Coordinates of C-alpha atoms in Angstrom, one line a residue:
M1 CA -2.2 -32.0 14.3
K2 CA -4.4 -29.9 11.7
L3 CA -4.9 -26.9 13.7
K4 CA -0.6 -26.9 14.2
L5 CA 0.1 -27.2 10.9
T6 CA -3.1 -24.1 10.3
Y7 CA -1.1 -22.0 12.9
A8 CA 2.6 -22.7 11.3
A9 CA 1.0 -21.9 7.7
V10 CA -0.9 -18.5 9.2
T11 CA 2.6 -17.9 11.1
A12 CA 4.8 -17.9 7.7
A13 CA 2.7 -16.2 5.6
F14 CA 2.1 -13.0 8.2
L15 CA 6.4 -13.1 8.4
L16 CA 6.7 -12.7 5.1
L17 CA 4.4 -10.4 4.3
S18 CA 5.6 -8.6 7.3
N19 CA 9.1 -8.6 6.3
G20 CA 8.4 -7.5 3.0
H21 CA 6.3 -4.4 3.7
V22 CA 9.0 -3.3 6.4
S23 CA 12.1 -3.5 3.5
A24 CA 9.2 -1.4 0.6
E25 CA 8.3 1.7 3.2
E26 CA 6.3 3.6 0.2
N27 CA 3.3 5.3 0.9
Y28 CA 0.8 4.3 -1.5
G29 CA -1.7 7.3 -1.5
F30 CA -4.5 5.4 -0.5
S31 CA -7.5 7.2 1.3
T32 CA -8.2 7.0 4.9
E33 CA -11.1 6.7 7.5
S34 CA -12.8 4.6 4.9
W35 CA -15.5 2.6 5.3
Y36 CA -15.2 -1.1 3.6
G37 CA -17.0 -4.2 3.0
L38 CA -15.4 -7.8 3.8
G39 CA -17.1 -11.3 2.6
G40 CA -15.6 -14.6 2.0
A41 CA -14.9 -17.9 3.3
S42 CA -13.9 -19.8 6.7
L43 CA -12.4 -22.7 7.9
I44 CA -13.5 -24.2 11.2
Y45 CA -11.5 -26.4 14.1
P46 CA -14.5 -27.1 16.6
D47 CA -13.6 -27.5 20.3
A48 CA -12.8 -31.0 20.9
D49 CA -15.3 -31.7 23.2
L50 CA -17.8 -31.4 20.6
D51 CA -16.7 -34.4 18.6
A52 CA -17.0 -33.0 15.1
S53 CA -14.1 -32.4 12.4
D54 CA -11.6 -29.7 11.8
D55 CA -11.5 -28.2 8.2
S56 CA -15.2 -27.5 8.2
P57 CA -16.1 -24.8 5.5
G58 CA -18.5 -21.8 6.6
L59 CA -19.0 -17.6 5.3
H60 CA -18.4 -14.1 6.4
L61 CA -19.9 -11.1 6.3
R62 CA -18.2 -8.2 7.6
L63 CA -18.5 -4.7 7.5
G64 CA -15.5 -2.0 9.2
K65 CA -14.2 1.3 9.5
E66 CA -11.3 3.5 9.5
L67 CA -11.3 4.8 12.7
T68 CA -8.2 6.2 13.5
E69 CA -4.3 5.8 11.9
N70 CA -4.4 2.4 13.7
I71 CA -7.7 1.7 14.9
D72 CA -10.9 -0.1 12.9
I73 CA -14.2 -1.1 14.1
Q74 CA -15.5 -4.6 12.8
V75 CA -19.1 -5.6 12.8
G76 CA -20.1 -8.8 11.4
L77 CA -21.8 -12.4 11.3
S78 CA -20.5 -15.6 10.5
Y79 CA -21.5 -19.4 10.1
H80 CA -19.9 -23.1 10.0
K81 CA -21.1 -26.1 9.9
A82 CA -19.1 -29.0 10.9
D83 CA -20.6 -33.3 11.0
E84 CA -19.8 -34.9 13.9
D85 CA -16.3 -37.0 14.5
H86 CA -16.9 -40.1 16.5
S87 CA -17.4 -43.5 16.3
S88 CA -20.0 -43.4 19.2
F89 CA -22.3 -41.4 17.0
D90 CA -23.9 -42.0 13.2
G91 CA -24.3 -38.9 11.1
G92 CA -25.4 -35.4 12.3
D93 CA -23.9 -32.3 12.7
Y94 CA -22.8 -29.2 14.7
K95 CA -23.6 -25.7 13.7
Q96 CA -22.2 -21.6 15.2
F97 CA -24.0 -18.8 14.1
N98 CA -21.9 -15.7 15.6
L99 CA -22.7 -11.9 15.6
T100 CA -19.6 -10.1 16.6
A101 CA -18.5 -6.2 16.8
D102 CA -14.3 -6.1 16.8
A103 CA -11.3 -3.5 17.4
L104 CA -8.8 -3.7 15.6
Y105 CA -5.2 -2.4 16.0
V106 CA -3.4 -1.5 12.8
F107 CA 0.2 -1.2 12.5
S108 CA 0.3 0.2 8.9
R109 CA -2.0 2.1 6.5
D110 CA 0.4 0.7 3.4
K111 CA -0.9 -1.6 1.0
F112 CA -0.4 -4.5 4.0
R113 CA -1.5 -3.6 6.7
P114 CA -0.7 -6.3 9.7
F115 CA -3.4 -5.9 12.8
V116 CA -4.5 -7.8 15.7
L117 CA -8.2 -7.8 17.3
A118 CA -10.6 -7.9 20.1
G119 CA -14.1 -8.7 20.3
L120 CA -17.1 -9.7 21.8
G121 CA -21.0 -10.5 20.6
A122 CA -23.2 -13.3 20.8
S123 CA -22.7 -16.9 19.5
N124 CA -25.9 -19.5 19.1
N125 CA -23.9 -23.5 18.7
R126 CA -26.8 -25.7 17.8
I127 CA -25.6 -29.9 18.1
S128 CA -27.5 -32.9 16.3
Y129 CA -26.3 -35.7 16.6
N130 CA -27.1 -39.2 16.2
I131 CA -26.1 -42.2 18.5
A132 CA -24.8 -45.1 16.6
P133 CA -26.7 -48.1 17.1
G134 CA -25.0 -50.5 19.9
Y135 CA -24.6 -47.5 22.1
L136 CA -27.3 -46.2 24.5
P137 CA -29.3 -44.8 25.5
G138 CA -30.1 -44.7 21.9
G139 CA -32.6 -41.8 19.6
K140 CA -30.5 -38.4 19.2
V141 CA -28.0 -35.9 21.5
S142 CA -29.1 -32.4 20.9
G143 CA -29.0 -28.8 22.1
S144 CA -29.1 -25.1 21.4
D145 CA -27.7 -22.7 23.4
T146 CA -27.3 -18.7 22.9
S147 CA -24.2 -17.1 24.7
L148 CA -22.1 -14.1 25.5
A149 CA -19.1 -14.6 22.8
G150 CA -15.6 -13.5 23.1
N151 CA -12.9 -13.2 19.9
I152 CA -9.3 -12.6 20.3
G153 CA -7.2 -12.9 16.8
A154 CA -4.8 -11.4 14.3
G155 CA -4.3 -10.9 11.2
F156 CA -4.0 -8.6 7.7
Q157 CA -5.0 -6.9 5.0
Y158 CA -3.3 -6.4 1.5
L159 CA -5.0 -4.1 -1.1
F160 CA -4.5 -4.1 -4.4
N161 CA -5.7 -0.6 -5.1
D162 CA -7.4 2.3 -3.2
Q163 CA -11.0 0.5 -3.4
F164 CA -9.8 -3.2 -3.4
G165 CA -8.4 -5.9 -1.3
V166 CA -8.2 -9.1 1.0
Q167 CA -8.6 -9.4 4.2
A168 CA -7.3 -12.7 6.3
D169 CA -7.2 -13.4 9.8
F170 CA -7.2 -16.6 12.3
R171 CA -9.0 -15.9 15.6
R172 CA -10.4 -18.0 18.7
I173 CA -14.1 -17.8 19.6
I174 CA -15.0 -18.1 22.9
S175 CA -18.7 -19.3 24.1
R176 CA -21.0 -22.0 25.6
A177 CA -22.7 -24.8 24.6
D178 CA -25.3 -27.9 25.8
A179 CA -25.6 -31.5 25.1
K180 CA -24.3 -33.1 27.5
T181 CA -24.6 -37.2 27.8
S182 CA -22.6 -40.2 28.2
E183 CA -21.1 -40.2 25.0
L184 CA -20.7 -36.0 24.2
G185 CA -19.6 -33.9 27.2
V186 CA -20.5 -30.7 26.5
D187 CA -21.7 -28.2 28.9
G188 CA -19.8 -25.0 29.4
T189 CA -17.4 -22.7 27.5
I190 CA -15.6 -23.7 24.7
A191 CA -13.4 -22.4 22.0
N192 CA -13.3 -22.8 18.6
N193 CA -10.7 -21.5 16.1
Q194 CA -11.5 -20.0 12.5
L195 CA -9.5 -19.3 9.6
N196 CA -10.9 -16.5 7.4
I197 CA -10.1 -14.7 4.1
G198 CA -12.5 -12.6 2.0
L199 CA -12.9 -10.0 -1.0
L200 CA -12.3 -6.3 0.7
Y201 CA -14.1 -3.3 -0.8
R202 CA -13.5 0.0 0.7
F203 CA -15.7 2.9 -0.2
G204 CA -16.4 6.5 1.7
G205 CA -12.8 7.8 2.9
K206 CA -10.9 11.1 2.1
P207 CA -9.0 11.1 -0.7
A208 CA -5.3 10.7 -0.1
I209 CA -2.8 13.6 -0.4
I210 CA 0.8 13.3 -1.7
P211 CA 3.2 14.9 1.3
E212 CA 4.7 18.4 0.4
P213 CA 7.9 18.2 0.8
K214 CA 9.6 20.5 3.3
M215 CA 10.9 23.5 1.0
E216 CA 14.7 24.9 2.7
P217 CA 14.9 28.4 3.8
V218 CA 16.1 30.9 1.6
A219 CA 17.0 34.6 2.1
Q220 CA 14.4 35.4 -0.9
A221 CA 11.2 33.4 -1.5
P222 CA 11.6 31.7 -4.6
Q223 CA 8.0 29.9 -4.4
I224 CA 6.0 32.7 -5.2
V225 CA 6.9 33.5 -9.7
E226 CA 5.1 36.5 -10.8
R227 CA 5.0 37.4 -15.0
V228 CA 3.0 39.2 -17.4
V229 CA 2.0 37.3 -20.6
E230 CA 1.0 39.3 -23.8
V231 CA -0.7 36.9 -25.5
E232 CA -0.1 36.8 -29.4
K233 CA -2.7 39.4 -31.2
I234 CA -4.9 37.5 -33.5
V235 CA -6.9 39.9 -34.6
Q236 CA -7.2 43.2 -35.1
A237 CA -8.1 44.5 -31.8
E238 CA -6.4 45.0 -28.4
P239 CA -4.5 42.6 -26.9
Q240 CA -6.0 41.0 -24.0
K241 CA -3.2 40.7 -20.9
I242 CA -3.3 38.3 -18.5
E243 CA -1.3 38.4 -15.2
T244 CA -0.1 35.4 -13.7
H245 CA 0.8 34.6 -10.3
T246 CA 1.7 31.1 -9.5
F247 CA 2.0 29.8 -5.8
F248 CA 4.0 26.7 -4.6
A249 CA 1.2 24.3 -2.9
A250 CA 3.3 23.9 0.5
T251 CA 3.3 27.9 0.6
L252 CA -0.1 27.8 0.6
F253 CA -1.6 24.8 2.3
E254 CA -1.0 23.0 5.7
L255 CA 0.9 19.0 4.8
N256 CA -1.5 16.9 3.3
E257 CA -4.4 19.4 3.5
H258 CA -6.4 21.4 0.6
T259 CA -7.1 23.8 4.1
L260 CA -5.2 26.9 3.3
S261 CA -2.5 27.5 5.9
D262 CA -2.3 30.7 8.2
E263 CA 1.2 31.9 5.7
G264 CA -0.7 30.6 2.7
K265 CA -3.7 33.0 3.5
N266 CA -1.3 36.2 4.7
I267 CA 0.4 35.6 0.9
L268 CA -3.0 35.3 -0.6
R269 CA -3.9 38.8 1.3
T270 CA -1.2 40.7 0.2
Q271 CA -0.2 39.1 -3.4
I272 CA -4.0 39.0 -4.8
T273 CA -7.0 39.8 -2.3
Q274 CA -5.6 44.0 -1.7
K275 CA -4.7 43.7 -5.5
L276 CA -8.6 43.0 -6.5
I277 CA -9.8 45.2 -4.2
D278 CA -7.7 48.3 -4.8
N279 CA -8.1 47.9 -8.5
K280 CA -12.2 47.6 -9.5
S281 CA -11.1 48.0 -13.1
L282 CA -9.2 44.2 -13.3
G283 CA -11.1 42.1 -15.0
N284 CA -11.7 37.8 -14.5
V285 CA -10.1 35.8 -12.1
T286 CA -9.2 32.2 -13.1
I287 CA -7.7 29.8 -9.7
E288 CA -6.2 27.3 -11.1
G289 CA -5.8 23.5 -9.4
H290 CA -2.7 21.3 -10.5
T291 CA -1.3 18.1 -8.4
D292 CA 1.7 16.4 -10.0
R293 CA 1.8 13.0 -11.6
L294 CA 2.0 10.6 -8.5
G295 CA -0.9 8.7 -7.4
N296 CA -3.8 8.1 -8.7
D297 CA -5.9 9.9 -11.4
A298 CA -9.2 10.5 -10.0
I299 CA -7.9 11.5 -6.4
N300 CA -5.4 13.8 -8.2
E301 CA -9.0 15.3 -10.0
Q302 CA -10.3 16.3 -6.7
L303 CA -7.8 17.3 -4.7
S304 CA -6.5 19.7 -7.5
L305 CA -9.9 21.0 -7.8
R306 CA -10.4 21.5 -4.1
R307 CA -7.8 23.6 -3.7
A308 CA -8.9 25.6 -6.0
Y309 CA -12.1 26.1 -4.5
A310 CA -10.4 27.0 -1.4
V311 CA -8.3 29.9 -2.6
R312 CA -11.8 30.8 -4.5
D313 CA -14.0 31.0 -1.1
F314 CA -11.0 32.8 1.0
L315 CA -11.0 35.6 -1.7
I316 CA -14.8 36.2 -1.6
N317 CA -14.7 36.3 2.1
Q318 CA -11.6 38.6 1.7
G319 CA -14.5 41.2 -0.3
V320 CA -13.8 40.2 -3.9
D321 CA -17.5 39.4 -6.2
G322 CA -17.5 36.1 -6.4
N323 CA -18.5 36.2 -10.0
R324 CA -15.2 37.3 -11.0
L325 CA -13.9 33.9 -9.8
N326 CA -13.6 30.7 -11.3
A327 CA -12.1 27.6 -10.4
I328 CA -10.8 25.0 -11.9
G329 CA -8.8 21.8 -11.3
K330 CA -6.6 20.4 -13.8
S331 CA -5.0 17.4 -12.3
S332 CA -1.7 16.7 -13.1
T333 CA -2.5 17.6 -17.0
E334 CA -0.4 20.4 -17.6
P335 CA 3.0 19.5 -15.8
V336 CA 5.6 22.3 -15.7
V337 CA 8.9 19.8 -15.1
F338 CA 9.3 16.8 -15.9
C339 CA 10.6 13.7 -13.6
D340 CA 11.2 10.1 -14.4
G341 CA 11.3 7.2 -12.7
P342 CA 9.7 5.6 -9.7
R343 CA 8.4 7.0 -6.6
S344 CA 11.2 8.4 -3.8
E345 CA 12.0 11.7 -2.0
R346 CA 14.0 13.0 -4.9
I347 CA 11.3 12.5 -7.4
I348 CA 8.4 13.5 -5.1
S349 CA 11.2 16.7 -4.7
C350 CA 11.9 17.1 -8.2
L351 CA 8.1 17.2 -9.5
Q352 CA 7.2 20.0 -6.7
P353 CA 6.9 23.0 -8.9
N354 CA 4.2 21.2 -10.9
R355 CA 2.2 21.1 -7.6
R356 CA 1.2 24.4 -7.5
V357 CA -2.0 26.7 -7.7
V358 CA -2.3 29.4 -10.5
V359 CA -3.8 32.2 -10.3
Q360 CA -4.7 34.6 -13.7
I361 CA -5.6 37.9 -13.9
E362 CA -7.3 39.4 -16.7
T363 CA -5.4 43.7 -17.0
Q364 CA -7.2 44.2 -20.0
T365 CA -11.1 43.5 -21.7
K366 CA -10.4 42.6 -25.1
L367 CA -12.6 44.8 -26.6

């Protein structure tokens, strides 16, 4: 009865969180291909042939890796101990140690991540029961058997942020045990059920990139904005002139990447590279990467710097002197537009001008 109620509770929670996830349909900007550590508590429901108590506590510890958009692997250990639960015994316990490697099929990479799993490993089942007075033969029933084990199950992960979350799963572990007497008929395959819940810590992943909206084609190319700004004369000296080129990120980079696209390379080659090579009198060049306010601040800072360095490295490969180039990541600290409201397609589109790379060229050196 307890097992049926547990199944029902896990299923209800799973469906409730699934419905909440489907209605949200948001991209929460989590890193990808992360490693993660997982540890927590468990409840075991032993096979009926073991005559051991249900709802017995245990521990588990696992290491996981996000391999693809839908596949994870986890390798881990678990330990459970259950007291004997039969009138023919007077004390003793059943213990199970598991070492398993599991493959998970993950249905979503948003904050709620339902999955199914299957895996193989090894189990050690130890039985040590004291025979109650009045039962023959007296003494103790004991046995220890290490065997191949397989398990299947389902569960979910829920991420609070890009580093921390929880994982809960319900799995069935099939292995072998050996302790056959007139009181205990265990001599072969057993199937235990486990309910696990633990804290999850993610690390070592690729930074999340906020998708760039697709730009509608127009007769002219409004994505490239060129302007010349004269710095105000603050001392009696020849003013320094800065030629500024602003490029929308969507024109330079592939979707969700900090690698230059073929179109981006062509734009830089014609607009920047040729100018710097043909005119040696031009001064130093500052390359600024900018993001919008959406997403994690640390990830935005890293993304803006990577995009600035991608432009710098391309110019160097084209023959521009690297000593003249300085790459800076400014994250979302210098927006050119302000769009209030939570994340949505409208807000992402509105903030598009903030996702940019700015190239500033000194056209005249101060005296």
